[in-house]
mmCIF file of C-alpha atoms and ligand atoms in Angstrom:
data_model
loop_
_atom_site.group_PDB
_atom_site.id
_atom_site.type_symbol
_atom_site.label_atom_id
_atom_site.label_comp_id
_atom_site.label_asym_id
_atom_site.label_seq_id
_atom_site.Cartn_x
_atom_site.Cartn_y
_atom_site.Cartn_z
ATOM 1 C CA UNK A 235 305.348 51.086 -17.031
ATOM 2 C CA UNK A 236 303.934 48.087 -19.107
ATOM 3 C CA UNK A 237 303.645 48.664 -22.844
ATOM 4 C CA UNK A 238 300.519 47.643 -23.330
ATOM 5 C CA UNK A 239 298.115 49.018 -25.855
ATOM 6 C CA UNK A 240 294.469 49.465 -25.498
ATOM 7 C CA UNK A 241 292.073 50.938 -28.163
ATOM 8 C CA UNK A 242 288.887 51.486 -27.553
ATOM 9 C CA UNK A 243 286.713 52.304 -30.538
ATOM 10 C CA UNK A 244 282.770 53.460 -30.787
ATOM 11 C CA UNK A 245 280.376 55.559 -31.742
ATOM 12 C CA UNK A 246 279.571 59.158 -30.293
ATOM 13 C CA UNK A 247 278.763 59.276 -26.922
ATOM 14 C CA UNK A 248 279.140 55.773 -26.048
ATOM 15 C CA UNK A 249 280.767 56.768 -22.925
ATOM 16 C CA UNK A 250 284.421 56.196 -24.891
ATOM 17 C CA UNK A 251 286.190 58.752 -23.329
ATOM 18 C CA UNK A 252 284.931 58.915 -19.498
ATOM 19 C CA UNK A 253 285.647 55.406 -19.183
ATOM 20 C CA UNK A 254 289.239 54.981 -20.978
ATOM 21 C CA UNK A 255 290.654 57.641 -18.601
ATOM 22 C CA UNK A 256 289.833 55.308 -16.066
ATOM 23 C CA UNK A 257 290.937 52.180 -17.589
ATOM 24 C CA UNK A 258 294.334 54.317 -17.910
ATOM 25 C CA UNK A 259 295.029 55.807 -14.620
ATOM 26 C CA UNK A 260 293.906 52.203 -13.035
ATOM 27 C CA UNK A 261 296.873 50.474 -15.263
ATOM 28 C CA UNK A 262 299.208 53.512 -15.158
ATOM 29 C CA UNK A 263 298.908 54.215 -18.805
ATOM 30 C CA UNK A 264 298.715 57.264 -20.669
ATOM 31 C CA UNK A 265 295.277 58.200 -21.903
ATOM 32 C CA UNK A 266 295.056 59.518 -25.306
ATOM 33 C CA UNK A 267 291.903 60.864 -26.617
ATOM 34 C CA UNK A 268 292.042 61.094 -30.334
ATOM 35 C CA UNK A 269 288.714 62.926 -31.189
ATOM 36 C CA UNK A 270 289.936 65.818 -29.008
ATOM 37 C CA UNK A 271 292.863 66.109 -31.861
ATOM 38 C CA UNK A 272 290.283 66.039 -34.866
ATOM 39 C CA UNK A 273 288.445 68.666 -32.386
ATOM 40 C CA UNK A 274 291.360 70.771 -32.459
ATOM 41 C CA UNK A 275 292.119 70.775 -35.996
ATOM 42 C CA UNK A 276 288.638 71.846 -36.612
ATOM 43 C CA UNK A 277 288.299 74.418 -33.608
ATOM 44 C CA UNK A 278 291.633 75.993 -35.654
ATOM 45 C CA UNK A 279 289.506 75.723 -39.310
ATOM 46 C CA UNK A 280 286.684 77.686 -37.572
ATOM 47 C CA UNK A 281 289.319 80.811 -35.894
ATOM 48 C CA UNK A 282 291.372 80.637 -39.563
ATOM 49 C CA UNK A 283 287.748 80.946 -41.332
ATOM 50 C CA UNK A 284 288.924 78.309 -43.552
ATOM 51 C CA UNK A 285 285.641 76.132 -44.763
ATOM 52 C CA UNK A 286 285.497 72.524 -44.673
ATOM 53 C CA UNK A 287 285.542 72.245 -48.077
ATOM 54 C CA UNK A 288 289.084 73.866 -48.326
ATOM 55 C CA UNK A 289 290.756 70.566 -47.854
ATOM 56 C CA UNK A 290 294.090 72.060 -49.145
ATOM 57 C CA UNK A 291 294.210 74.717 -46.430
ATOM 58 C CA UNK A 292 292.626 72.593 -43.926
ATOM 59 C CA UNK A 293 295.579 69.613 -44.611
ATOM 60 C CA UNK A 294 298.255 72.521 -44.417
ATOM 61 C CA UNK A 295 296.614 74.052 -41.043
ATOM 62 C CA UNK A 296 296.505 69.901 -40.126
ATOM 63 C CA UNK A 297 300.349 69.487 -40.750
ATOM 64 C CA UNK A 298 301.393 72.550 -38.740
ATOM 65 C CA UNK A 299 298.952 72.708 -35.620
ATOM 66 C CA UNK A 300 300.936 71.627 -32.245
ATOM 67 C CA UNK A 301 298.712 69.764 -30.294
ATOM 68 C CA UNK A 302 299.375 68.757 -26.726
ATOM 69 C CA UNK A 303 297.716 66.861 -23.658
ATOM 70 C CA UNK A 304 298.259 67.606 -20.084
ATOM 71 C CA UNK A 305 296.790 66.171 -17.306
ATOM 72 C CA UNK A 306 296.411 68.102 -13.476
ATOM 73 C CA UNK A 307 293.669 67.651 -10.982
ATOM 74 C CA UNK A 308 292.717 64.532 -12.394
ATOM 75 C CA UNK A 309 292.098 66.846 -15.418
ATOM 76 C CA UNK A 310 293.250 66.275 -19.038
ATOM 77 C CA UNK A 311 293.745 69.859 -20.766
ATOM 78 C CA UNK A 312 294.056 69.631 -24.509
ATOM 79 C CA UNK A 313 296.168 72.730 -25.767
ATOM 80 C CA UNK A 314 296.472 73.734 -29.655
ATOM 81 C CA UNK A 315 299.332 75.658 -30.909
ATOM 82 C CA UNK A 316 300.096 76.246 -26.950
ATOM 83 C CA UNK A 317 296.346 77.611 -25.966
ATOM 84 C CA UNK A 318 294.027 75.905 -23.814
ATOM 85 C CA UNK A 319 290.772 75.075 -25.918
ATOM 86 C CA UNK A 320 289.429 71.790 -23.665
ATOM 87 C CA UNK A 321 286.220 73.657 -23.474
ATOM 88 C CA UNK A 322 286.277 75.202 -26.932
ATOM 89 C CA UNK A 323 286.790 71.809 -29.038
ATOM 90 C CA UNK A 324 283.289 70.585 -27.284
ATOM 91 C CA UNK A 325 280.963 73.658 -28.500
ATOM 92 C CA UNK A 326 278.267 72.529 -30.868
ATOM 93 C CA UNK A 327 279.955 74.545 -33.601
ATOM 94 C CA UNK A 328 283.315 72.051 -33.488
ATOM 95 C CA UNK A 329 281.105 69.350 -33.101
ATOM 96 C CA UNK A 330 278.991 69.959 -36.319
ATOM 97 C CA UNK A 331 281.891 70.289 -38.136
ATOM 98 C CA UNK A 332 284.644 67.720 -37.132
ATOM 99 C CA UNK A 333 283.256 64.797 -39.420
ATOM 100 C CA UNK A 334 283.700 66.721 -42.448
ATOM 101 C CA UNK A 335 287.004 67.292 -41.251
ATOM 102 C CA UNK A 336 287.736 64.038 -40.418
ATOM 103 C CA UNK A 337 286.921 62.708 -43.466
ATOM 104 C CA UNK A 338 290.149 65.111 -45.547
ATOM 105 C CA UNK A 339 292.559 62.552 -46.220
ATOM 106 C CA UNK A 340 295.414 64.782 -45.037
ATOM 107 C CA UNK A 341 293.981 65.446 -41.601
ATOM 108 C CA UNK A 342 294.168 62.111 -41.064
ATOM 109 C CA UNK A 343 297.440 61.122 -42.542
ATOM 110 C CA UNK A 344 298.732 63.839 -39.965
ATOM 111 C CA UNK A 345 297.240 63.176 -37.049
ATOM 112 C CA UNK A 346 297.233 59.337 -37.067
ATOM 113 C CA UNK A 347 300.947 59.710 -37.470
ATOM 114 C CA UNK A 348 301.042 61.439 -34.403
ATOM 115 C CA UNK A 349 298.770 59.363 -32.323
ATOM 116 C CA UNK A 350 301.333 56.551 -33.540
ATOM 117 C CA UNK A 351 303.797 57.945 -32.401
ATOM 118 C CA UNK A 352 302.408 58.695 -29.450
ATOM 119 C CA UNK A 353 302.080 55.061 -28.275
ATOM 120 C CA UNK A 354 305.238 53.691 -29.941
ATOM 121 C CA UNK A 355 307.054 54.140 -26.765
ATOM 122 C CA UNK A 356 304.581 53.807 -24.415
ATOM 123 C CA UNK A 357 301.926 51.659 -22.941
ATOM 124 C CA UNK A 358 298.346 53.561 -24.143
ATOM 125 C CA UNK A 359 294.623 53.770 -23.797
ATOM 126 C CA UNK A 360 293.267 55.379 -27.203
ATOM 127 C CA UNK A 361 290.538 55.708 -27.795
ATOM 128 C CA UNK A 362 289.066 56.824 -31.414
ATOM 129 C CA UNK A 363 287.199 55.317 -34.143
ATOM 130 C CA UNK A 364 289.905 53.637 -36.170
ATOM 131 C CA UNK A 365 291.903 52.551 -33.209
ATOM 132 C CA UNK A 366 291.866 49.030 -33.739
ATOM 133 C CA UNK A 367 291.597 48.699 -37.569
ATOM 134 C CA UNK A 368 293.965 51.087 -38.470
ATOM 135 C CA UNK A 369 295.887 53.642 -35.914
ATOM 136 C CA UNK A 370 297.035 50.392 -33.956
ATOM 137 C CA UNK A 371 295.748 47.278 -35.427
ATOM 138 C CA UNK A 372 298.426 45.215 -33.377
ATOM 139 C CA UNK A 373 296.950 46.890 -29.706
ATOM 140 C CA UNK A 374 296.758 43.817 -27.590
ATOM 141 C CA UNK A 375 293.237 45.063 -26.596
ATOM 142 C CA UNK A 376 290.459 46.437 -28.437
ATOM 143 C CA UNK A 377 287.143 47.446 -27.267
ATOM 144 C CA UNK A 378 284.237 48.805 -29.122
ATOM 145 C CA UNK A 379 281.999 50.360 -27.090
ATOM 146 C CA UNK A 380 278.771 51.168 -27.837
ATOM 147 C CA UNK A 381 274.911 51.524 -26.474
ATOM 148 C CA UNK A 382 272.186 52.249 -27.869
ATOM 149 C CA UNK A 383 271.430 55.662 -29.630
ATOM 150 C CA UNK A 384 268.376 56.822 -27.391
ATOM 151 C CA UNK A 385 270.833 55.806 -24.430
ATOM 152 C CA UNK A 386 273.871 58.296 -26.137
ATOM 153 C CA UNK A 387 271.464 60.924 -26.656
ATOM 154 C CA UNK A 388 270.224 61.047 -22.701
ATOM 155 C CA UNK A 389 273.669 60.467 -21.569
ATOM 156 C CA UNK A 390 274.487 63.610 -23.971
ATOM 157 C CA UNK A 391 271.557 65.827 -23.030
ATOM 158 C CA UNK A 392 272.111 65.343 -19.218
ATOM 159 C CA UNK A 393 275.907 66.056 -19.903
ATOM 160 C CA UNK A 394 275.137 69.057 -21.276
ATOM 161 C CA UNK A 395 272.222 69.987 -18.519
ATOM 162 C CA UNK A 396 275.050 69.424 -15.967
ATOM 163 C CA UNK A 397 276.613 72.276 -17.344
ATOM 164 C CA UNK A 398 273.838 74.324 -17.076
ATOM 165 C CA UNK A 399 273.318 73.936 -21.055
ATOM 166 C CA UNK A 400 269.674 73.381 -21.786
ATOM 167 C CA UNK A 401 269.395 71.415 -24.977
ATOM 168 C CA UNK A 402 266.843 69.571 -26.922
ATOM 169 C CA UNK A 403 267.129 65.799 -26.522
ATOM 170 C CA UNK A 404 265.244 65.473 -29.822
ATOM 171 C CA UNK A 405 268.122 67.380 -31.674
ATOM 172 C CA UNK A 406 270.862 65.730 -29.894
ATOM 173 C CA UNK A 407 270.095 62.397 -30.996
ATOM 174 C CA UNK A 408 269.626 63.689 -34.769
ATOM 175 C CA UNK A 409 273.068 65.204 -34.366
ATOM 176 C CA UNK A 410 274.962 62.135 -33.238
ATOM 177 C CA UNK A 411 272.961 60.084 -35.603
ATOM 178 C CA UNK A 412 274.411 62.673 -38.335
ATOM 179 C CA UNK A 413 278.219 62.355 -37.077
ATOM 180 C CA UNK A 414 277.905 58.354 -37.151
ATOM 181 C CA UNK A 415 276.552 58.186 -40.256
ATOM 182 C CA UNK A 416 279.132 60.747 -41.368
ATOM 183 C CA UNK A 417 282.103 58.858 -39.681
ATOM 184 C CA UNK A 418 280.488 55.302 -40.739
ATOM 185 C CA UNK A 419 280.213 55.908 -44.406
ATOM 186 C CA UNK A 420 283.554 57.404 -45.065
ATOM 187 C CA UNK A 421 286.060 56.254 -47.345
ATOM 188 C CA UNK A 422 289.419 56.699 -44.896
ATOM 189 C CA UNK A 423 288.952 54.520 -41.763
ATOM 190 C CA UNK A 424 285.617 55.010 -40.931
ATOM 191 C CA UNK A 425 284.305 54.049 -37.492
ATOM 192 C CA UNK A 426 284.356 49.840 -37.636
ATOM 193 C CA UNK A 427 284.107 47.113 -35.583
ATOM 194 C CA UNK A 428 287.721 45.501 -35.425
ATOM 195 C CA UNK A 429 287.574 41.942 -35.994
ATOM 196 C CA UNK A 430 289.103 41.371 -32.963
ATOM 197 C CA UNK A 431 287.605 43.653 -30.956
ATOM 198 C CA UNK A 432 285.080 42.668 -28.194
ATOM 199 C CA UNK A 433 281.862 44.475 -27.950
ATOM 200 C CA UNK A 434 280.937 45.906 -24.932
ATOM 201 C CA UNK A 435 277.237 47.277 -24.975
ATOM 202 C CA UNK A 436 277.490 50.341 -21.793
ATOM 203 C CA UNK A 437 273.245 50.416 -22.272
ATOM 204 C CA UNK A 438 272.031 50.005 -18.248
ATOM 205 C CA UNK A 439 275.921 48.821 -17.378
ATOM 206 C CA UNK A 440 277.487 51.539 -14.786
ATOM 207 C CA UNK A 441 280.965 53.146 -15.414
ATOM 208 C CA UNK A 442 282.823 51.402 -12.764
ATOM 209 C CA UNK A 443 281.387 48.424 -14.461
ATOM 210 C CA UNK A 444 282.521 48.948 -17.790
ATOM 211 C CA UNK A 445 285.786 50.157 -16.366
ATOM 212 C CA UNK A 446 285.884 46.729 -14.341
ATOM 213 C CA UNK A 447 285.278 44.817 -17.686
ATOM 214 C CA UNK A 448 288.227 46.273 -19.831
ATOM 215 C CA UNK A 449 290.841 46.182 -16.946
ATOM 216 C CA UNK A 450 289.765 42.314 -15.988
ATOM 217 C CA UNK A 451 290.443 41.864 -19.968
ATOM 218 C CA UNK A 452 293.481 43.883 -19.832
ATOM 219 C CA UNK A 453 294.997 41.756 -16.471
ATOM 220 C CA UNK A 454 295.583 39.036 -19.228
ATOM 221 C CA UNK A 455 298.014 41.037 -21.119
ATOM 222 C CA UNK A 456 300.192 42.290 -18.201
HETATM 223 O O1 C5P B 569 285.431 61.131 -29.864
HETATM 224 P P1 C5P B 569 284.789 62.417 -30.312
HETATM 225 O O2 C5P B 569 283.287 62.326 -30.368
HETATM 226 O O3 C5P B 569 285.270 63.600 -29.567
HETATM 227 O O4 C5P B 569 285.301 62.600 -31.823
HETATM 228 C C1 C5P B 569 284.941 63.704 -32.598
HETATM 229 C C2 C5P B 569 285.002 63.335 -34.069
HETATM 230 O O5 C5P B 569 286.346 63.140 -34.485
HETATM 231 C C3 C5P B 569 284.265 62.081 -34.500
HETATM 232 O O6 C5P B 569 282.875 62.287 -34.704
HETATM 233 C C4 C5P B 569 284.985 61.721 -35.793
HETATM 234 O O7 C5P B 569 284.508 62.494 -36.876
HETATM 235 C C5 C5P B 569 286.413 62.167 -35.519
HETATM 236 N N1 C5P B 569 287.286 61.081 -35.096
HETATM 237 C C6 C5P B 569 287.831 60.276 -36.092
HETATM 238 N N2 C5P B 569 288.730 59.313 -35.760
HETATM 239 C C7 C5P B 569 289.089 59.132 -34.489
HETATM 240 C C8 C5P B 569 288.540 59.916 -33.457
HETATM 241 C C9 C5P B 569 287.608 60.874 -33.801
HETATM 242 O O8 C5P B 569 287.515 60.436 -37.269
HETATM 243 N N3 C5P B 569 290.013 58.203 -34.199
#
């Protein structure tokens, strides 16, 4: 398997995740989604009743949680402290609270050292916020993806309505607007263009042709 290392930054609901799972099992890399792990910290906060504000307890639960990734049926299962919580780290409770977690300095001490680890032995697609400026600023490819924010919001809403989960399109966009402004303006790593990184806007592009676009850039490398 190659070693190569491909971050892929952006903001929320850019289409980050859907299309670096691709990019990874078309290259035969491992696919490691890193918001699912500041998901799962928070997902544990919320079950512990610890408050966001508790950063002490928060950095503690942070620096003990076990979190895992396993892939079947062309699935990837996240698992905390050995339980399955894919579906639980994407209610609308864990996703109004993970930017304040996010932002604890310990939480992300802990969990970038694990994501590091994660790809010191093997080739990676990560994708994240601070992939390319500071979990691995030497990745030999970094993408931030992005679209516009009325494009994120109907990509969200009709997410959601696949699931049967009516929600307001109105209130969707004010919510991701709220978690990039949250992850934008915070002092640790925020969510940041790397200087190195190409843009690639996904507004009226397909996924198989964003998908097309990173592994074309990625053939250079192998
Ligand atoms: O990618 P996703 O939207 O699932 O990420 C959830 C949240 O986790 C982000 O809004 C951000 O607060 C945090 N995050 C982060 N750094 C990363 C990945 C995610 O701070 N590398």
């Amino acid at each position: 398997m190659t070693h190569l290392r491909v971050a892929i930054d952006g903001p929320a609901g850019a289409g980050k995740s859907t299309v670096a799972k691709k990019v990874a099992e078309k290259l035969g890399l491992i696919y490691i989604d890193t918001g699912a792990m500041y998901r799962a910290v928070t997902w544990k906060a919320i079950k512990s009743g610890i408050p966001p504000t508790d950063e002490k307890k928060i950095t503690q639960l942070a620096s003990s949680i076990h979190i895992s990734f396993q892939s079947s049926d062309n699935q990837q299962k996240v698992y905390a402290d050995g339980v399955d919580v894919t579906e639980q780290i994407r209610s609308a409770e864990v996703t109004g609270n993970v930017s304040k977690i996010s932002a604890i300095p310990g939480v992300r001490a802990r969990l970038v050292e694990l994501q590091r680890e994660m790809a010191q032995t093997r080739g990676v697609v990560m994708d994240g916020r601070d992939i390319g400026t500071f979990v691995l600023p030497d990745a030999e490819v970094k993408i931030f993806l992005t679209a516009s924010l009325e494009e994120r919001a109907r990509r969200r809403t009709e997410e959601l309505s696949n699931k049967g989960i009516q929600a307001d399109p109105v209130e969707i966009l004010k919510s991701i607007a709220r978690r990039d402004e949250m992850d934008s303006t915070r002092d640790l790593a925020p969510l940041k263009k790397a200087d190195d990184a190409r843009i690639i806007d996904t507004t009226g592009l397909s996924i198989p042709e964003v998908v097309d676009r990173i592994v074309t850039i990625c053939h250079d490398y192998i």
